[in-house]
Amino acid sequence: MLFNSFPFLLLFLPIVVAGYAVAQRILGQKAAQGFLLASSFFFYGCARPSYVPILAGSILFNWLIGTWMGKADEQTPANESRRKLILRIGLVGNVGLMCSFKYINFFLQHFAFLNASKFALPNWEFPLGISFFTLTQVMYLVDTYQGLNAPNSLFDHATAVSMFPYIEAGPLVRMRTIIPQLREYKKQVGRSELACRGIYMLSLGLAKKVVLADSFAQVANVGFGSAENFSTLESWIFSLCYTFQIYFDFSGYSDMAVGCAWMLGIDIPQNFNNPYISKSVSEFWQRWHISLSNFITNYLYTPILQSMGKATITTSVIAVMIAMSIAGLWHGPAWTYVIWGTLHGCALGVCQIWKRQKTKMPPWLAWGITFLFVDLSLVFFRSPSVPLALHMLHGMLPHEDLFGTEAIMYIIPMNMHILLRPVALGVLLAFFFKTSQQLAEKFRPSKVTVLATAALILVSFLFMNSTAAKEFVYFAF
Amino acid sequence: MFTLHSNGVIMKTRTWIAETIGLVAVVTLAVVATNWSIDFYGSFRGAKGLHLAGYGDVRIAKYLLNKRYVPDNFNSLIIGPSISGNWDGRGLERLSTYNDSLVGGNIVELKAIADQALASSQIRVVILMVHPYLTATHDFKTVPLVPRLNNEALGSVNLEEAYKQRIREKLHLDSEEFDAFGVVDFTNAPNKMNPREKLMMTPGTDFTIDPIAMQTYRDFESELHARNVQIIFVIPPFLQSIYAGKPEAFKKYNNMILADKAEQDQVIDFTSDEFTAFRSVAGNFRGVHLTNEAARRVVAVINERVDGWIREGVFTDLRGGALAQNLAGAGPFKADDRMRRRRADSIMARAERRSAQ
């Protein structure tokens, strides 16, 4: 069930939000939490019921590991090594689960030339959201090991991991920020005021996805779905359209996730903060997929750096490159993602060296270089293969067909004029407008916000009824 | 994380939620009710005798018109890519023909559209092009043509565009995409081939066949046979210089398509020697398309053949369509005169009542 579908918006969400609120009031918090847990599993099972046992198994496994670690909590050297061993078992289990579904084919196909018959590739589709609920639980295990949170009860752990607003594509949440909110609802803000903000945030995210991202996608898909020779201008248009598509798609999804969680009275972290106004790649990663950035910094980069001994500029650059390559691979089993991650690792390394040199660059130039880099790197992220990515990049270089528009005129879906408005609006919003978070912070229940929210929902409904609901980009990861 | 503001609340939060949801519900219902009552594509209520031209996205418009309007008013279809887009079915005197051809259309899209009309069993004849463009791809060019699309007529971006185009047409600022017979006017069509057509017609090469599209073509043939629909395969004319570049490829392709032809199916081959003179006149073509005048001549040939087959008793069970009867001999007309029809119906009813008294 997609966030941008009528069954979710008109049935599932209102029933769950109302049911949760009523259950909290009448039956108490435990019963409400039970209702939320059942609803989340139902939501997850709608994608494919056969995924549910995998999610349930992963939750049970991590809960057992966390509880086991909690039992060896006394500060003795023997317990410390035991806890480390338990953590390692937990990490291997999680990475193993993810690899067995996501990466087994990727690795085996590189050995297939040795003996094709012995390397018959299994055709396992990876369960929706496995990358997200696995990382969420990796964070839980590491935090439990470091004593940052106590082991959860199975009930709390299952509810917090499977919560429908973020189970399928994040944001990545820390258990220790969610579980206290389940136990005790924050009293400092009115429940219905938070629900209002949630509806407002949801409407912003929905419009971003169905009006903007899907319009950019219609253009980008033509360019990236073909090996034809495009003019330089067309190649740039396709690449830029994907750059905007992925931003509006994923930030729209994240806004909807935050909005849904607010409707339930739960606060989850924001994921985007105007990334395309960044003036360096390191600033970009502070604004782009923030929850993943935090994970990379705390759970990949820092441990890698620590394992290298003394922190120097060289070890730091190597650590960031390794961490970003892994983050690239996390997105999917393809070299295109590894290259994308490695490119960002290199760029972050350059940023670190540049920062040390204390050389200043004009802000407009810094912004231009950063945006250009992000756009070019996303060509790898979007392309189905490395040769096609190189083909697209080659097309972006000036060549004899500089300003041709034949492909745009003939191949783009013929409702191009319908796409122009949202595409133009999207470019303006990405650079010059407030983020959804900033808008939500200034939200007041008033006639103006009633009209704004209703208008956003109505326009979104119009677009939703015009094309079949499209999956979010990050559902593929 | 959000910052809390307890001050500055202008209205009660519960009122805010109620008003927002209420406003969305009221506007949604109003839009749906309005569009249902206008019934722009004649897809919700009976469409017999209406004259509905196409506006907005051509594919969506034809898909929706084929639901009720086409089967209510026609008994035969022309199905092909843009090459048959300007073939006017009014030239087929013994049939009532709607042109379902699509610019850039492939068989997957065309089958989806035609299936809407075929479901009603009113369609008795299908004039099906044999053209490599139909089986070169299987993707939907704009949106997937699936039953869910029928809801678009209740409110969608395409419908909004269609209304705007209709208004612009009324103000003489724009024109319809195709007329009430599904016919496109190619007077101002580009007089050159697009990149895909150029690639397809490269001399000395075979035509690319998409296996899914080819299978769909075969399925469509079988479906038409199963429904007892008479098929007329038409191999359209190509400019002689294009045809001469790859005659073997054309023959190979035509033979492959016609391999599954049933005994009762008919074939008209405009690439045969009989039509070499026609194909050799460059003035008959605009790019790969026929000029409107040349299209009229091609339709006249088909008309003559159909007439012969009917006289010989090859074709049976043909009924005149309502629209063909209403518009026989009529010149260009403006679309959708539902109001006029209602008025005419009420005048007729009054007259009948009077005569009964």
PDB file of N, CA, C and O in Angstrom, chain A residues 145-178:
ATOM      1  N   TYR A 145      24.771  -2.148  23.090  1.00  0.00           N
ATOM      2  CA  TYR A 145      26.135  -2.546  23.459  1.00  0.00           C
ATOM      3  C   TYR A 145      26.857  -1.394  24.155  1.00  0.00           C
ATOM      4  O   TYR A 145      27.549  -1.580  25.147  1.00  0.00           O
ATOM      5  N   GLN A 146      26.655  -0.197  23.610  1.00  0.00           N
ATOM      6  CA  GLN A 146      27.334   0.978  24.192  1.00  0.00           C
ATOM      7  C   GLN A 146      26.625   1.495  25.437  1.00  0.00           C
ATOM      8  O   GLN A 146      27.051   2.483  26.021  1.00  0.00           O
ATOM      9  N   GLY A 147      25.545   0.845  25.807  1.00  0.00           N
ATOM     10  CA  GLY A 147      24.818   1.240  27.018  1.00  0.00           C
ATOM     11  C   GLY A 147      23.977   2.484  26.831  1.00  0.00           C
ATOM     12  O   GLY A 147      23.574   3.130  27.808  1.00  0.00           O
ATOM     13  N   LEU A 148      23.727   2.860  25.590  1.00  0.00           N
ATOM     14  CA  LEU A 148      22.932   4.062  25.344  1.00  0.00           C
ATOM     15  C   LEU A 148      21.443   3.795  25.507  1.00  0.00           C
ATOM     16  O   LEU A 148      20.652   4.714  25.669  1.00  0.00           O
ATOM     17  N   ASN A 149      21.045   2.529  25.341  1.00  0.00           N
ATOM     18  CA  ASN A 149      19.661   2.194  25.689  1.00  0.00           C
ATOM     19  C   ASN A 149      19.590   0.809  26.308  1.00  0.00           C
ATOM     20  O   ASN A 149      20.445  -0.058  26.040  1.00  0.00           O
ATOM     21  N   ALA A 150      18.574   0.654  27.129  1.00  0.00           N
ATOM     22  CA  ALA A 150      18.362  -0.655  27.756  1.00  0.00           C
ATOM     23  C   ALA A 150      17.658  -1.556  26.754  1.00  0.00           C
ATOM     24  O   ALA A 150      17.013  -1.052  25.825  1.00  0.00           O
ATOM     25  N   PRO A 151      17.788  -2.880  26.918  1.00  0.00           N
ATOM     26  CA  PRO A 151      17.071  -3.775  26.001  1.00  0.00           C
ATOM     27  C   PRO A 151      15.566  -3.519  26.056  1.00  0.00           C
ATOM     28  O   PRO A 151      15.004  -3.251  27.116  1.00  0.00           O
ATOM     29  N   ASN A 152      14.956  -3.615  24.883  1.00  0.00           N
ATOM     30  CA  ASN A 152      13.504  -3.377  24.795  1.00  0.00           C
ATOM     31  C   ASN A 152      12.736  -4.636  25.160  1.00  0.00           C
ATOM     32  O   ASN A 152      13.256  -5.746  25.044  1.00  0.00           O
ATOM     33  N   SER A 153      11.481  -4.432  25.529  1.00  0.00           N
ATOM     34  CA  SER A 153      10.579  -5.592  25.586  1.00  0.00           C
ATOM     35  C   SER A 153      10.248  -5.961  24.145  1.00  0.00           C
ATOM     36  O   SER A 153      10.358  -5.110  23.240  1.00  0.00           O
ATOM     37  N   LEU A 154       9.851  -7.206  23.916  1.00  0.00           N
ATOM     38  CA  LEU A 154       9.541  -7.636  22.547  1.00  0.00           C
ATOM     39  C   LEU A 154       8.398  -6.787  21.960  1.00  0.00           C
ATOM     40  O   LEU A 154       8.413  -6.414  20.794  1.00  0.00           O
ATOM     41  N   PHE A 155       7.420  -6.493  22.812  1.00  0.00           N
ATOM     42  CA  PHE A 155       6.256  -5.708  22.380  1.00  0.00           C
ATOM     43  C   PHE A 155       6.686  -4.321  21.892  1.00  0.00           C
ATOM     44  O   PHE A 155       6.328  -3.872  20.795  1.00  0.00           O
ATOM     45  N   ASP A 156       7.513  -3.644  22.718  1.00  0.00           N
ATOM     46  CA  ASP A 156       7.989  -2.305  22.341  1.00  0.00           C
ATOM     47  C   ASP A 156       8.868  -2.376  21.104  1.00  0.00           C
ATOM     48  O   ASP A 156       8.748  -1.556  20.187  1.00  0.00           O
ATOM     49  N   HIS A 157       9.756  -3.373  21.101  1.00  0.00           N
ATOM     50  CA  HIS A 157      10.705  -3.476  20.002  1.00  0.00           C
ATOM     51  C   HIS A 157       9.957  -3.702  18.672  1.00  0.00           C
ATOM     52  O   HIS A 157      10.237  -3.032  17.672  1.00  0.00           O
ATOM     53  N   ALA A 158       9.002  -4.629  18.693  1.00  0.00           N
ATOM     54  CA  ALA A 158       8.243  -4.940  17.467  1.00  0.00           C
ATOM     55  C   ALA A 158       7.464  -3.712  17.003  1.00  0.00           C
ATOM     56  O   ALA A 158       7.431  -3.404  15.802  1.00  0.00           O
ATOM     57  N   THR A 159       6.862  -3.003  17.946  1.00  0.00           N
ATOM     58  CA  THR A 159       6.071  -1.817  17.567  1.00  0.00           C
ATOM     59  C   THR A 159       6.968  -0.745  16.960  1.00  0.00           C
ATOM     60  O   THR A 159       6.651  -0.173  15.913  1.00  0.00           O
ATOM     61  N   ALA A 160       8.103  -0.502  17.614  1.00  0.00           N
ATOM     62  CA  ALA A 160       8.977   0.583  17.157  1.00  0.00           C
ATOM     63  C   ALA A 160       9.633   0.249  15.817  1.00  0.00           C
ATOM     64  O   ALA A 160       9.797   1.129  14.974  1.00  0.00           O
ATOM     65  N   VAL A 161      10.003  -1.007  15.614  1.00  0.00           N
ATOM     66  CA  VAL A 161      10.664  -1.373  14.349  1.00  0.00           C
ATOM     67  C   VAL A 161       9.670  -1.361  13.192  1.00  0.00           C
ATOM     68  O   VAL A 161       9.979  -0.886  12.100  1.00  0.00           O
ATOM     69  N   SER A 162       8.473  -1.879  13.441  1.00  0.00           N
ATOM     70  CA  SER A 162       7.549  -2.101  12.320  1.00  0.00           C
ATOM     71  C   SER A 162       6.625  -0.928  12.043  1.00  0.00           C
ATOM     72  O   SER A 162       5.759  -1.030  11.179  1.00  0.00           O
ATOM     73  N   MET A 163       6.804   0.183  12.729  1.00  0.00           N
ATOM     74  CA  MET A 163       5.822   1.265  12.612  1.00  0.00           C
ATOM     75  C   MET A 163       5.631   1.703  11.145  1.00  0.00           C
ATOM     76  O   MET A 163       6.602   1.974  10.447  1.00  0.00           O
ATOM     77  N   PHE A 164       4.376   1.744  10.709  1.00  0.00           N
ATOM     78  CA  PHE A 164       4.105   1.892   9.274  1.00  0.00           C
ATOM     79  C   PHE A 164       4.622   3.193   8.654  1.00  0.00           C
ATOM     80  O   PHE A 164       4.960   3.217   7.469  1.00  0.00           O
ATOM     81  N   PRO A 165       4.726   4.308   9.401  1.00  0.00           N
ATOM     82  CA  PRO A 165       5.221   5.503   8.706  1.00  0.00           C
ATOM     83  C   PRO A 165       6.637   5.334   8.146  1.00  0.00           C
ATOM     84  O   PRO A 165       6.964   5.959   7.135  1.00  0.00           O
ATOM     85  N   TYR A 166       7.480   4.517   8.784  1.00  0.00           N
ATOM     86  CA  TYR A 166       8.865   4.465   8.283  1.00  0.00           C
ATOM     87  C   TYR A 166       9.366   3.059   7.978  1.00  0.00           C
ATOM     88  O   TYR A 166      10.520   2.888   7.607  1.00  0.00           O
ATOM     89  N   ILE A 167       8.543   2.027   8.068  1.00  0.00           N
ATOM     90  CA  ILE A 167       9.048   0.663   7.878  1.00  0.00           C
ATOM     91  C   ILE A 167       9.559   0.439   6.448  1.00  0.00           C
ATOM     92  O   ILE A 167      10.534  -0.285   6.229  1.00  0.00           O
ATOM     93  N   GLU A 168       8.951   1.087   5.475  1.00  0.00           N
ATOM     94  CA  GLU A 168       9.286   0.746   4.085  1.00  0.00           C
ATOM     95  C   GLU A 168      10.458   1.534   3.514  1.00  0.00           C
ATOM     96  O   GLU A 168      11.181   1.019   2.663  1.00  0.00           O
ATOM     97  N   ALA A 169      10.637   2.756   3.947  1.00  0.00           N
ATOM     98  CA  ALA A 169      11.747   3.533   3.360  1.00  0.00           C
ATOM     99  C   ALA A 169      12.283   4.595   4.312  1.00  0.00           C
ATOM    100  O   ALA A 169      12.760   5.641   3.869  1.00  0.00           O
ATOM    101  N   GLY A 170      12.216   4.341   5.593  1.00  0.00           N
ATOM    102  CA  GLY A 170      12.785   5.267   6.562  1.00  0.00           C
ATOM    103  C   GLY A 170      11.872   6.447   6.854  1.00  0.00           C
ATOM    104  O   GLY A 170      10.701   6.397   6.487  1.00  0.00           O
ATOM    105  N   PRO A 171      12.329   7.496   7.501  1.00  0.00           N
ATOM    106  CA  PRO A 171      13.696   7.747   7.942  1.00  0.00           C
ATOM    107  C   PRO A 171      14.170   6.697   8.956  1.00  0.00           C
ATOM    108  O   PRO A 171      13.346   6.095   9.651  1.00  0.00           O
ATOM    109  N   LEU A 172      15.507   6.523   9.021  1.00  0.00           N
ATOM    110  CA  LEU A 172      16.077   5.599   9.994  1.00  0.00           C
ATOM    111  C   LEU A 172      15.916   6.214  11.379  1.00  0.00           C
ATOM    112  O   LEU A 172      16.276   7.372  11.591  1.00  0.00           O
ATOM    113  N   VAL A 173      15.338   5.459  12.285  1.00  0.00           N
ATOM    114  CA  VAL A 173      15.080   6.005  13.631  1.00  0.00           C
ATOM    115  C   VAL A 173      15.845   5.199  14.671  1.00  0.00           C
ATOM    116  O   VAL A 173      16.152   4.028  14.459  1.00  0.00           O
ATOM    117  N   ARG A 174      16.149   5.856  15.766  1.00  0.00           N
ATOM    118  CA  ARG A 174      16.778   5.162  16.884  1.00  0.00           C
ATOM    119  C   ARG A 174      15.672   4.725  17.833  1.00  0.00           C
ATOM    120  O   ARG A 174      14.796   5.521  18.184  1.00  0.00           O
ATOM    121  N   MET A 175      15.760   3.487  18.261  1.00  0.00           N
ATOM    122  CA  MET A 175      14.742   2.936  19.160  1.00  0.00           C
ATOM    123  C   MET A 175      14.575   3.807  20.397  1.00  0.00           C
ATOM    124  O   MET A 175      13.473   3.999  20.894  1.00  0.00           O
ATOM    125  N   ARG A 176      15.718   4.340  20.868  1.00  0.00           N
ATOM    126  CA  ARG A 176      15.644   5.087  22.137  1.00  0.00           C
ATOM    127  C   ARG A 176      14.911   6.414  21.985  1.00  0.00           C
ATOM    128  O   ARG A 176      14.597   7.064  22.983  1.00  0.00           O
ATOM    129  N   THR A 177      14.681   6.853  20.749  1.00  0.00           N
ATOM    130  CA  THR A 177      13.873   8.071  20.589  1.00  0.00           C
ATOM    131  C   THR A 177      12.395   7.736  20.399  1.00  0.00           C
ATOM    132  O   THR A 177      11.539   8.578  20.643  1.00  0.00           O
ATOM    133  N   ILE A 178      12.115   6.518  19.963  1.00  0.00           N
ATOM    134  CA  ILE A 178      10.726   6.171  19.661  1.00  0.00           C
ATOM    135  C   ILE A 178      10.026   5.551  20.874  1.00  0.00           C
ATOM    136  O   ILE A 178       8.887   5.930  21.210  1.00  0.00           O
TER     137      ILE A 178
END
